[in-house]
Coordinates of C-alpha atoms in Angstrom, one line a residue:
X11 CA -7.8 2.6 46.1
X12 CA -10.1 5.8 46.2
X13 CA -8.5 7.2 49.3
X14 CA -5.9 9.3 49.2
X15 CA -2.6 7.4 49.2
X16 CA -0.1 8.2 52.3
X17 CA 3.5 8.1 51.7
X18 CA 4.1 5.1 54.1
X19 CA 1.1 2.8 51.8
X20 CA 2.9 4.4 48.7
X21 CA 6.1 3.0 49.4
X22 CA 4.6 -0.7 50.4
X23 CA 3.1 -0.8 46.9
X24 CA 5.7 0.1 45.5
X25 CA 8.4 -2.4 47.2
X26 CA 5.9 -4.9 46.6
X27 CA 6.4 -4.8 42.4
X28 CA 9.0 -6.5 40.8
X29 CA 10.5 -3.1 39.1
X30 CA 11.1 -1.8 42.7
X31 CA 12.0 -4.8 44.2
X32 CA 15.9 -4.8 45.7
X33 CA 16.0 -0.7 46.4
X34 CA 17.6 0.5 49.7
X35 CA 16.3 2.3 51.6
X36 CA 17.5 5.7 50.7
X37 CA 16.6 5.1 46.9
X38 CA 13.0 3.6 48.4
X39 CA 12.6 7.5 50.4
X40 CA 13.9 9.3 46.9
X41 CA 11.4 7.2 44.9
X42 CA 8.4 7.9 47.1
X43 CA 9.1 11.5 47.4
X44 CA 9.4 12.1 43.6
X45 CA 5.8 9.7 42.9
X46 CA 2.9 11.2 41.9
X47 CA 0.0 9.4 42.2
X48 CA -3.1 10.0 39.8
X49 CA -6.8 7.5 40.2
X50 CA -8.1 7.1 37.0
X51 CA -11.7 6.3 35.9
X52 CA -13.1 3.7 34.3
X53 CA -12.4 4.1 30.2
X54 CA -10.5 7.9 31.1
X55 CA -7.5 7.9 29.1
X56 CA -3.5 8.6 31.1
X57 CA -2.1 9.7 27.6
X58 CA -3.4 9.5 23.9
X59 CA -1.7 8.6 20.7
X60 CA 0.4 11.4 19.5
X61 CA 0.8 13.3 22.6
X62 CA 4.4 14.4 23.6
X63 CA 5.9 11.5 25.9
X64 CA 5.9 13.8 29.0
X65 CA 5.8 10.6 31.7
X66 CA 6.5 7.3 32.7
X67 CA 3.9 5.1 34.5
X68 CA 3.6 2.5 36.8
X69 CA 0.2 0.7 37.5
X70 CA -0.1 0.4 41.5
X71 CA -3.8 -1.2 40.7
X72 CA -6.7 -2.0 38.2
X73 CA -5.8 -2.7 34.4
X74 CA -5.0 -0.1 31.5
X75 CA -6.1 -1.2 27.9
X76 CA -3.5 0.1 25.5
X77 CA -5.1 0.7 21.4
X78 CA -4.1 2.4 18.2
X79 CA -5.9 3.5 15.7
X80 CA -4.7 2.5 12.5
X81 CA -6.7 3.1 9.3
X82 CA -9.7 4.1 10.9
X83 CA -9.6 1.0 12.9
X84 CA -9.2 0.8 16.8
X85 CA -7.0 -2.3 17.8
X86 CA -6.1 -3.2 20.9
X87 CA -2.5 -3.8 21.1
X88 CA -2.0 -5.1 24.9
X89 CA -3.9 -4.9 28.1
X90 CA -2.0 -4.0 31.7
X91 CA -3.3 -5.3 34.9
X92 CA -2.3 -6.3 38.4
X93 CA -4.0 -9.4 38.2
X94 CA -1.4 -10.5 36.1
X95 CA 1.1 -11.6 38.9
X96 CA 2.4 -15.1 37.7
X97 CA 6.0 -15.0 37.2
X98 CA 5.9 -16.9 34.5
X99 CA 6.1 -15.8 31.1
X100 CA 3.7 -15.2 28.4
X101 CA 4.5 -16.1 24.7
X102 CA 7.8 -14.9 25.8
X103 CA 6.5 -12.0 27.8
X104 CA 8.8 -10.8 31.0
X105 CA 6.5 -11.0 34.4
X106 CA 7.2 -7.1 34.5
X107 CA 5.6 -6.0 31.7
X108 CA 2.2 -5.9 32.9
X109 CA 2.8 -3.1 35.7
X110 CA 4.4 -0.5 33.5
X111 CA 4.1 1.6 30.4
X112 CA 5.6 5.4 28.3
X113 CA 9.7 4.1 28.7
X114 CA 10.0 3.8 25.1
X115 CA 8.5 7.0 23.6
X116 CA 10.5 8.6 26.4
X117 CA 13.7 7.0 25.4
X118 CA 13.5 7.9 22.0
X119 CA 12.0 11.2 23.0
X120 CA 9.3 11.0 21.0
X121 CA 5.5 10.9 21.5
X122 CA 3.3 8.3 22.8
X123 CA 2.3 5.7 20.0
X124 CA -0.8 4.3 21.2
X125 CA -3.4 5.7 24.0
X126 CA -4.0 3.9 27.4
X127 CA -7.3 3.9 29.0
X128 CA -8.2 3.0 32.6
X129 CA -9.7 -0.7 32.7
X130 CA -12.2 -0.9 35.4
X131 CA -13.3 1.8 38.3
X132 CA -10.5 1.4 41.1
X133 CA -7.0 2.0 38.5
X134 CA -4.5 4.1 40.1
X135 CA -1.4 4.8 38.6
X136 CA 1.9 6.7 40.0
X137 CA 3.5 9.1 37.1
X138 CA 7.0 10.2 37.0
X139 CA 8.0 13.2 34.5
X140 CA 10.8 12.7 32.0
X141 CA 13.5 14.0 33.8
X142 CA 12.8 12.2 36.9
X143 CA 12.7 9.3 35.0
X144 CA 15.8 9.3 33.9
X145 CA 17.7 10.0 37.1
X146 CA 15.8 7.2 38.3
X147 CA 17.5 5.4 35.7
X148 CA 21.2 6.2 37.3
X149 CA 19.9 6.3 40.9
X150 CA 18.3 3.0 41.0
X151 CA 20.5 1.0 39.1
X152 CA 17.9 -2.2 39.7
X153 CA 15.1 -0.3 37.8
X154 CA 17.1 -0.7 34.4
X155 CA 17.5 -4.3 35.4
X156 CA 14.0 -4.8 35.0
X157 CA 13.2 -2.4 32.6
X158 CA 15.6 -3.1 29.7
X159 CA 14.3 -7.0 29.0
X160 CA 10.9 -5.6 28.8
X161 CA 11.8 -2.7 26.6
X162 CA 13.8 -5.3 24.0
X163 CA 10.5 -7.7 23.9
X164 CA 8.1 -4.7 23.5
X165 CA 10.3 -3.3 20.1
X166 CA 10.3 -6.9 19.3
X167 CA 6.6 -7.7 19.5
X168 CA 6.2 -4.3 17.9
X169 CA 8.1 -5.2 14.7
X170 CA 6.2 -8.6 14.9
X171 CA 3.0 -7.0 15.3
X172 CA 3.7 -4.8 11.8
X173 CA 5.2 -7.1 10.2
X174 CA 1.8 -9.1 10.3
X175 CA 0.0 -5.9 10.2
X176 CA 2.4 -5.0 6.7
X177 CA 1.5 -8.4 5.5
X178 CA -2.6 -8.4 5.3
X179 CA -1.9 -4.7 4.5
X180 CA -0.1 -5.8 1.6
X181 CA -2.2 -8.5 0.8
X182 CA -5.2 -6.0 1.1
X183 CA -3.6 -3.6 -1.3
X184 CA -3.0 -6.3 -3.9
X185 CA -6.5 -7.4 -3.6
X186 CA -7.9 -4.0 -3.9
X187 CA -5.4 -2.9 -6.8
X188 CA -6.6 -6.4 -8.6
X189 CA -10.6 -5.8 -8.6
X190 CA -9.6 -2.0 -9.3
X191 CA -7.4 -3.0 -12.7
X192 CA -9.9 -6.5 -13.4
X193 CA -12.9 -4.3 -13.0
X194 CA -12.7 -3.0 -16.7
X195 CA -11.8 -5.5 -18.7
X196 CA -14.2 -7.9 -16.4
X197 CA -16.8 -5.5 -17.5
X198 CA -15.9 -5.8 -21.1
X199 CA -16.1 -9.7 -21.2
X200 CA -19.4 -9.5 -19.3
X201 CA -20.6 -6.7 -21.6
X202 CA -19.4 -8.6 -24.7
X203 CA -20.3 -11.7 -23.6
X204 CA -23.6 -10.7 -23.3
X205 CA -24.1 -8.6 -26.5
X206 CA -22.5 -11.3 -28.6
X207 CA -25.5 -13.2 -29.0
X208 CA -27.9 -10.6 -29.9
X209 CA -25.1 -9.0 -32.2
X210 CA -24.5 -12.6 -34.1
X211 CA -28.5 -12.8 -34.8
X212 CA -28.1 -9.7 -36.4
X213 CA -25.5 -11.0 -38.6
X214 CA -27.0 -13.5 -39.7
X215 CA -30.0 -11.9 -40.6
X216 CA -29.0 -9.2 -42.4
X217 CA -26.8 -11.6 -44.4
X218 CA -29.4 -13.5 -45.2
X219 CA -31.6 -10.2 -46.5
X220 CA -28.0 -9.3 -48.4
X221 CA -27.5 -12.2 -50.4
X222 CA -31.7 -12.1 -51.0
X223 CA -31.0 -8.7 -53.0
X224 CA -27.1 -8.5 -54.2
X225 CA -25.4 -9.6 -57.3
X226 CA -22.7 -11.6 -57.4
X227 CA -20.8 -8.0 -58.5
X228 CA -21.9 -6.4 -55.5
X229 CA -21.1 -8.7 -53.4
X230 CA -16.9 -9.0 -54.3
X231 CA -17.6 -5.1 -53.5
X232 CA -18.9 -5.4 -50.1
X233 CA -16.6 -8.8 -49.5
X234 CA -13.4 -6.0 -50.4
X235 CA -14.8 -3.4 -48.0
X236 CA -15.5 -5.6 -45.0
X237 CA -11.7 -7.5 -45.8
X238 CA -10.6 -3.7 -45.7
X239 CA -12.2 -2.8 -42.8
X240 CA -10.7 -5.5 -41.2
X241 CA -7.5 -4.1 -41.5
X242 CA -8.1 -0.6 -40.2
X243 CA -6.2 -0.5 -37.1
X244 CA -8.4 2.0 -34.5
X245 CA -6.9 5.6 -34.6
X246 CA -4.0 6.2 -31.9
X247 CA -5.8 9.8 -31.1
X248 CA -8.8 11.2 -32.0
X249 CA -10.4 14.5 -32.2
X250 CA -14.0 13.9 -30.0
X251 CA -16.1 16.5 -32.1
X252 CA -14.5 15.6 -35.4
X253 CA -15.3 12.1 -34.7
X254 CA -18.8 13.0 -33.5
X255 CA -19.1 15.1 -36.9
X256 CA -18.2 12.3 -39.3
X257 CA -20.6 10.3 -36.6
X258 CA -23.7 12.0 -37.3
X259 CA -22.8 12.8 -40.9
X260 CA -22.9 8.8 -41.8
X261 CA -26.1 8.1 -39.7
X262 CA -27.9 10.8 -41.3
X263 CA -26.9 9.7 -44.8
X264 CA -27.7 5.6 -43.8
X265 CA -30.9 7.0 -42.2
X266 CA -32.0 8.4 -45.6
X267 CA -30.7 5.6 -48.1
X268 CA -33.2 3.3 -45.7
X269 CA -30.9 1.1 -43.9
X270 CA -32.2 -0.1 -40.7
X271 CA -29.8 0.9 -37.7
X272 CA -28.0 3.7 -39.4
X273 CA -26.8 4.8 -35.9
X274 CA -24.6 1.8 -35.3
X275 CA -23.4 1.8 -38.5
X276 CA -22.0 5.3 -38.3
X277 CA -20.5 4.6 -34.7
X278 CA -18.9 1.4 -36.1
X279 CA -17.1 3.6 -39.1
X280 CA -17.2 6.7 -36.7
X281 CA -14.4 4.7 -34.0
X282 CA -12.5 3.6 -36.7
X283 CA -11.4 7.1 -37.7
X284 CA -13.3 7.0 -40.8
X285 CA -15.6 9.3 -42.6
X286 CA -18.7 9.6 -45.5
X287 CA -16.7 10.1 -48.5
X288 CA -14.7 7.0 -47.7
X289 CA -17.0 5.3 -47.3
X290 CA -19.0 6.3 -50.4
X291 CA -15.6 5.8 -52.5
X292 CA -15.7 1.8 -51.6
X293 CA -19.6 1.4 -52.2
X294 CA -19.3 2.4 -55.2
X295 CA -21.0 -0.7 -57.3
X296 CA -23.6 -1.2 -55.3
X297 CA -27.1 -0.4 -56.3
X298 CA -29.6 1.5 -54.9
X299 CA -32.2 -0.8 -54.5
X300 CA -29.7 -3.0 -53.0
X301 CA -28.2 -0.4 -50.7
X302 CA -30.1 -0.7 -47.7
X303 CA -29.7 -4.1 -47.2
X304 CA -25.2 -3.6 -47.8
X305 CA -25.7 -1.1 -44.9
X306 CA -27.4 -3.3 -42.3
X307 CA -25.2 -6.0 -43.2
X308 CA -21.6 -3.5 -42.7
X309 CA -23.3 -2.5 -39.8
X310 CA -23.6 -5.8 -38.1
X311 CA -20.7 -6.8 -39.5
X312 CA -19.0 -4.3 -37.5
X313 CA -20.5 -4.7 -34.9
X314 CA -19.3 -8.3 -34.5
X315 CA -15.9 -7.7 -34.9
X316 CA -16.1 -5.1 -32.3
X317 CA -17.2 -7.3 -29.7
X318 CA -14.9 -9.8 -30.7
X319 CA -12.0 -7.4 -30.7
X320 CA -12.9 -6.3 -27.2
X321 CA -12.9 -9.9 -26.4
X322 CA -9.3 -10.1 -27.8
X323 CA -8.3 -7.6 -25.7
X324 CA -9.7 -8.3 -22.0
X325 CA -8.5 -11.5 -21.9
X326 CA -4.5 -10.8 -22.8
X327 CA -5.2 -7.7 -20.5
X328 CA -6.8 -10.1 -17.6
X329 CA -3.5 -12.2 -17.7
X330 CA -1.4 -9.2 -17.1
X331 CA -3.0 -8.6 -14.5
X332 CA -2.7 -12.2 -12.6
X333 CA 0.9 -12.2 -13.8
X334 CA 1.5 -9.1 -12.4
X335 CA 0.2 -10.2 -9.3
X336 CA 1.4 -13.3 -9.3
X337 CA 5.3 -11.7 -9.3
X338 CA 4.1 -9.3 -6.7
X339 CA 3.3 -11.6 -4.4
X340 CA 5.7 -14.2 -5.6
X341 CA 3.7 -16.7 -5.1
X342 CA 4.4 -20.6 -5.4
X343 CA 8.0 -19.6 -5.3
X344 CA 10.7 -20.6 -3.1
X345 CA 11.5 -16.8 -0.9
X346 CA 15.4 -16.3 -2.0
X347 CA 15.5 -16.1 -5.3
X348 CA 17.3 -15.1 -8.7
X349 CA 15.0 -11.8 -9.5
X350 CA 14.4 -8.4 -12.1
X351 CA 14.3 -5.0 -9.8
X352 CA 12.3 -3.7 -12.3
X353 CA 10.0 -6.4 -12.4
X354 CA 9.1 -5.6 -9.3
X355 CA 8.8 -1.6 -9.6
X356 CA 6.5 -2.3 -12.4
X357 CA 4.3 -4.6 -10.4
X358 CA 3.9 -2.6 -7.3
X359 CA 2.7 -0.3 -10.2
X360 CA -0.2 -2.1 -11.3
X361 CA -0.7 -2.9 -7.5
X362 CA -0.7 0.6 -6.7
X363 CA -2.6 1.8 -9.8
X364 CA -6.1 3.3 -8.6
X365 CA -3.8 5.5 -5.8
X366 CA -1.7 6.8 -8.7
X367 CA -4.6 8.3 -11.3
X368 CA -3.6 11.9 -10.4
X369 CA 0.0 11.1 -10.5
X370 CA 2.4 11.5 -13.5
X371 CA 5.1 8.3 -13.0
X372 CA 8.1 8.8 -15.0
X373 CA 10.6 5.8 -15.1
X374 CA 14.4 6.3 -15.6
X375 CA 15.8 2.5 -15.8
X376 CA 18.9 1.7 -17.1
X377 CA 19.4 -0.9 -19.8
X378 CA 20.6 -4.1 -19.3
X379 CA 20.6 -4.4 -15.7
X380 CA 21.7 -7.1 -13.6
X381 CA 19.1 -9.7 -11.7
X382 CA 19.6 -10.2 -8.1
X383 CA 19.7 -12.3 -5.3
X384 CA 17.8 -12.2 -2.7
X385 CA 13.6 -12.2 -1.2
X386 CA 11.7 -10.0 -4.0
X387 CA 8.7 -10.5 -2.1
X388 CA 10.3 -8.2 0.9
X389 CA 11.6 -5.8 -1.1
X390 CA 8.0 -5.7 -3.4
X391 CA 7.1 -4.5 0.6
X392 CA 9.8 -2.2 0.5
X393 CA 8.5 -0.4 -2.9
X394 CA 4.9 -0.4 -1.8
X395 CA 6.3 1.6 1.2
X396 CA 8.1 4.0 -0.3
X397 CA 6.1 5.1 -3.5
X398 CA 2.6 4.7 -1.1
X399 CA 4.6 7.5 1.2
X400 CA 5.7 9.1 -1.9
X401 CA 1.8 9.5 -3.0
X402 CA 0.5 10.9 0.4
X403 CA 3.4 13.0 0.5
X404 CA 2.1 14.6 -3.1
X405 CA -1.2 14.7 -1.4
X406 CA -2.0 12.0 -4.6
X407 CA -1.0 14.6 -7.4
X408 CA 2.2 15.0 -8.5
X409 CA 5.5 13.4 -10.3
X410 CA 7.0 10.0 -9.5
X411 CA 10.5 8.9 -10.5
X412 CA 11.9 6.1 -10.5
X413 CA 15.7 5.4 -11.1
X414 CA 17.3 2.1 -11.1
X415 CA 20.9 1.7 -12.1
X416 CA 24.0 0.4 -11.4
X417 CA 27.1 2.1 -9.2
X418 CA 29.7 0.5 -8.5
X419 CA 28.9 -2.7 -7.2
X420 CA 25.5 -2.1 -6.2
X421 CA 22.3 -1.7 -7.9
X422 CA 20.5 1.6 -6.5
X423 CA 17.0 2.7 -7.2
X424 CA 15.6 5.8 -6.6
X425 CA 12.1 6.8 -5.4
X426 CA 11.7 10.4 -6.2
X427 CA 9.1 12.9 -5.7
X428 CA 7.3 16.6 -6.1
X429 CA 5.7 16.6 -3.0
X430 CA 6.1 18.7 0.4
X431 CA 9.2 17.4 1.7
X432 CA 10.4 16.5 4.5
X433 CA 11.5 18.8 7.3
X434 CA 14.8 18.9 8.0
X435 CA 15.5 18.2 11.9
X436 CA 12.7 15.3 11.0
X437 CA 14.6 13.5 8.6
X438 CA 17.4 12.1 10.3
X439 CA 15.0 10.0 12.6
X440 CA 12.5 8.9 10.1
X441 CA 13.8 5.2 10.3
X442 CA 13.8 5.1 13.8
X443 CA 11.0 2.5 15.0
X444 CA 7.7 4.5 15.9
X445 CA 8.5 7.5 14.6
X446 CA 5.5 8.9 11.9
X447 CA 4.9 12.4 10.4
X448 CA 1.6 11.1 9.3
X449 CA -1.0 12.0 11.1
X450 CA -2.7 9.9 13.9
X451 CA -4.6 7.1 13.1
X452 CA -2.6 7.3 9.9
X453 CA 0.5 5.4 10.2
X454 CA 2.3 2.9 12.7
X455 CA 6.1 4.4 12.3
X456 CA 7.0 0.8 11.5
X457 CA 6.7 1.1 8.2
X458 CA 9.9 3.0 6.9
X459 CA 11.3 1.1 10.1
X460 CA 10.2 -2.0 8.4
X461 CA 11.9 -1.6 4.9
X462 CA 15.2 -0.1 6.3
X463 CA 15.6 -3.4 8.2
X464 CA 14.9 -5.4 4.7
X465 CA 16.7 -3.4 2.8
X466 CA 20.1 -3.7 5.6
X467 CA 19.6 -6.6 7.0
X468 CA 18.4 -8.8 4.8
X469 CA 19.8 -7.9 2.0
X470 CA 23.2 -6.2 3.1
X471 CA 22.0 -3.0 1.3
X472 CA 21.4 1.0 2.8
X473 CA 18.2 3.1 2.6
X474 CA 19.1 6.6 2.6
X475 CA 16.7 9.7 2.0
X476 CA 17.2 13.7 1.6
X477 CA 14.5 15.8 1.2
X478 CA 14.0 19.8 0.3
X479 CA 10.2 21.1 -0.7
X480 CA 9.8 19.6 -4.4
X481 CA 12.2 16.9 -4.3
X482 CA 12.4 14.3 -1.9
X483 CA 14.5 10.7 -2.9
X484 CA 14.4 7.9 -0.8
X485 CA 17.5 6.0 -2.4
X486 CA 18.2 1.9 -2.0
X487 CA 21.5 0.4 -2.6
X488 CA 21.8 -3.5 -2.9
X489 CA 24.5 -5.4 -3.6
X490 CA 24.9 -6.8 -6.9
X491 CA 26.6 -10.1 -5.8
X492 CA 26.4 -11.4 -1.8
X493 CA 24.1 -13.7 0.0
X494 CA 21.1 -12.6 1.4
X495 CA 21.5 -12.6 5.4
X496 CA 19.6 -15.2 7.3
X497 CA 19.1 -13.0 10.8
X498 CA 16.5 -14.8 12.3
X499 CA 15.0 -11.4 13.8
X500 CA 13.5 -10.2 10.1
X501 CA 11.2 -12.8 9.7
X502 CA 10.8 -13.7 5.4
X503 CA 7.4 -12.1 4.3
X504 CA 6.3 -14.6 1.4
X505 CA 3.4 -14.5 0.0
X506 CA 3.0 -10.4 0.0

């Protein structure tokens, strides 16, 4: 359809599509006198994500691909063609929806949300600018007809669409958060693990050449200073260079008495807070000739228990970590449930850890608070959500708050924080579905969308937000005691 298009050929394609279909006359002339036909070709783009919704479009012939870019990946979200002239539905699809595109962004006066492409060499499309649109609207009263089914099963599949998308999203956070938090303590079983062996040769050695040289005297002295040591809990702080000091100071002295691996020694007394002279104090018994061989056996002593303490502690640690997961994601657990809000804060937490490095999080919970009711799994979405925006909105350096109390007969929690705000004639639309102040490629605007709809629907609650540079508070009430609702149009995300 390279040629130009005459009015008369204009108005048989367009009688010929299902939106048109049923116009007089008079609204048939209007219509073709207010078209503006464009050819597009192959892979040009009609509109891009982000633009400002200027148009509404009808495909007269070829095929549009429609994708988003979200995270850095390009997904194709639906395809438009005129080959696609079967009546029937698709997966619940209305015949229409095929032949038209841009009514929503325009509706909500907004800007486009994906970017369509021309499919193949011969597409022509017929434009029609905002305000023409909407008189069409009023003059053709068999346009809205056809339109509004397709508009409901478009915000529908939308929320579908992101609520899937939320889910591996979700389930890709967790993952990521879980090797980030496992990686350390993983690390310190596999380093442990592996040094044990070497380090318990050692031991044995040296207690071997100790009991060659020692008296039975100097041994109760070096049996009271390792029972001692054993009971030195490792400093709460420490002063690096003072540390490094008293370091260097008892490896130089081991070094000269003749003991073998004066270096590990002195770290092994060093990280326990400790310094020469106390260590000198307790020795005191022991004989020179005998000295060497106390040394190497303290030293591998320490050693030892050093592995073994780091043992004790990445395992418990490890367990946290699969617990903590394990409530985020509720797993093996029936979806409504009896659940701690705070429980959940705290996991999304540990979920969210490696984003929040830079972040100060400062928690303001009540005591004693009530459990709920309800699918903690959805609302673990719902935190994720708002502390992630909370983050990018602090540019991933700031302070976090949050609040959780009770008022009145609702539990509210607060997430608070430092970051640039939110503008003010933005606010009031920042639950609307498709609506983002992240940049493109950045964000799906279902995601606030998303949790107002748990938070309301599901769970009979409100999600409210203000916002001034500094201080922005995204605040959720839930009631304390009601049944969860069972609208079949929020589908339950377990498992996430």
């Amino acid at each position: 359809m390279r040629e130009a298009m005459t009015p008369r050929r204009l108005r048989t394609t367009l009688v010929a599509l299902e939106l048109f279909a049923g116009l007089t006359e008079e609204q048939l002339d209007w219509l073709v006198s207010v078209s503006q036909p464009r050819v597009l070709s192959d892979g040009e783009a009609l509109f891009h994500d982000g633009d400002p919704a200027t148009d509404f479009h009808v495909l007269l012939s070829g095929g549009l691909v429609v994708t988003k870019v979200v995270d850095g990946r390009e997904e194709v979200l639906t395809r438009h063609s005129t080959e696609e002239e079967s009546a029937d539905s698709h997966d619940g699809k209305p015949s229409a929806a095929h032949r038209f595109t841009g009514e929503l962004p325009l509706l909500t006066d907004g800007a486009y949300v994906a970017t369509a492409a021309a499919s193949g060499p011969a597409t022509t499309v017929v434009s029609y600018p905002k305000a023409v649109f909407y008189e069409m609207l009023t003059r053709c009263h068999g346009v809205a007809a056809v339109l509004l089914p397709v508009l409901a099963w478009r915000i529908k599949s939308s929320e579908v669409q992101a609520r899937k998308r939320a889910t591996v999203e979700a389930l890709g956070t967790l993952a990521a958060g879980l090797a980030h938090e496992l990686n350390n303590p993983a690390a310190a079983v596999a380093r442990a693990a592996q040094e044990l062996g070497p380090a318990l040769d050692r031991l044995t050695r040296t207690a071997h050449g100790w009991g060659a040289v020692a008296g039975g005297s100097e041994r109760a002295v070096l049996d009271r200073l390792a029972d001692e040591l054993d009971k030195v809990p490792p400093p709460a702080t420490s002063d690096p260079l003072a540390q490094a000091d008293a370091e260097e100071e008892v490896a130089d002295w081991a070094e000269e008495t003749g003991a073998e691996r004066p270096g590990l020694l002195a770290a092994g007394i060093a990280d326990l807070g400790l310094e020469l002279g106390w260590l000198l104090e307790r020795l005191e018994g022991v004989s020179e000739p005998a000295l060497p061989a106390a040394l190497d056996h303290l030293a591998a002593l320490l050693e030892t228990r050093s592995l073994a303490a780091e043992l004790r502690a990445a395992g418990p640690r490890i367990s946290q970590l699969v617990a903590a997961t394990r409530d985020y994601a509720n797993l093996d657990r029936a979806p409504e449930q009896r659940f701690s809000v705070t429980d959940g804060l705290e996991n999304t937490l540990v979920v969210l850890r490696s984003k929040l490095s830079a972040v100060t999080v400062v928690r303001a919970y009540e005591d004693h608070l009530p459990e709920l009711t309800g699918y903690p799994s959805e609302l673990n979405q719902v935190w994720t959500n708002l502390v992630d925006n909370a983050v990018d909105a602090m540019d991933g350096a700031g302070t976090l708050t949050l609040r959780a109390r009770t008022e009145g007969g609702c539990m509210v929690v607060e997430v608070q924080d430092s970051g640039r705000g939110i503008p003010e004639d933005v606010l009031p639309r920042i639950f609307e579905p498709f609506y983002t102040t992240k940049d493109v490629g950045k964000g799906t605007g279902l995601g606030l969308h998303l949790s107002y709809r748990i938070v309301t629907q599901r769970h009979r609650g409100s999600l409210t937000a203000r916002s001034a540079p500094g201080d922005t508070r995204m605040t959720v009430r839930l009631p304390l005691a009601t049944n969860p609702s069972s609208d079949p149009n929020v589908t339950p995300q377990t498992g996430s």
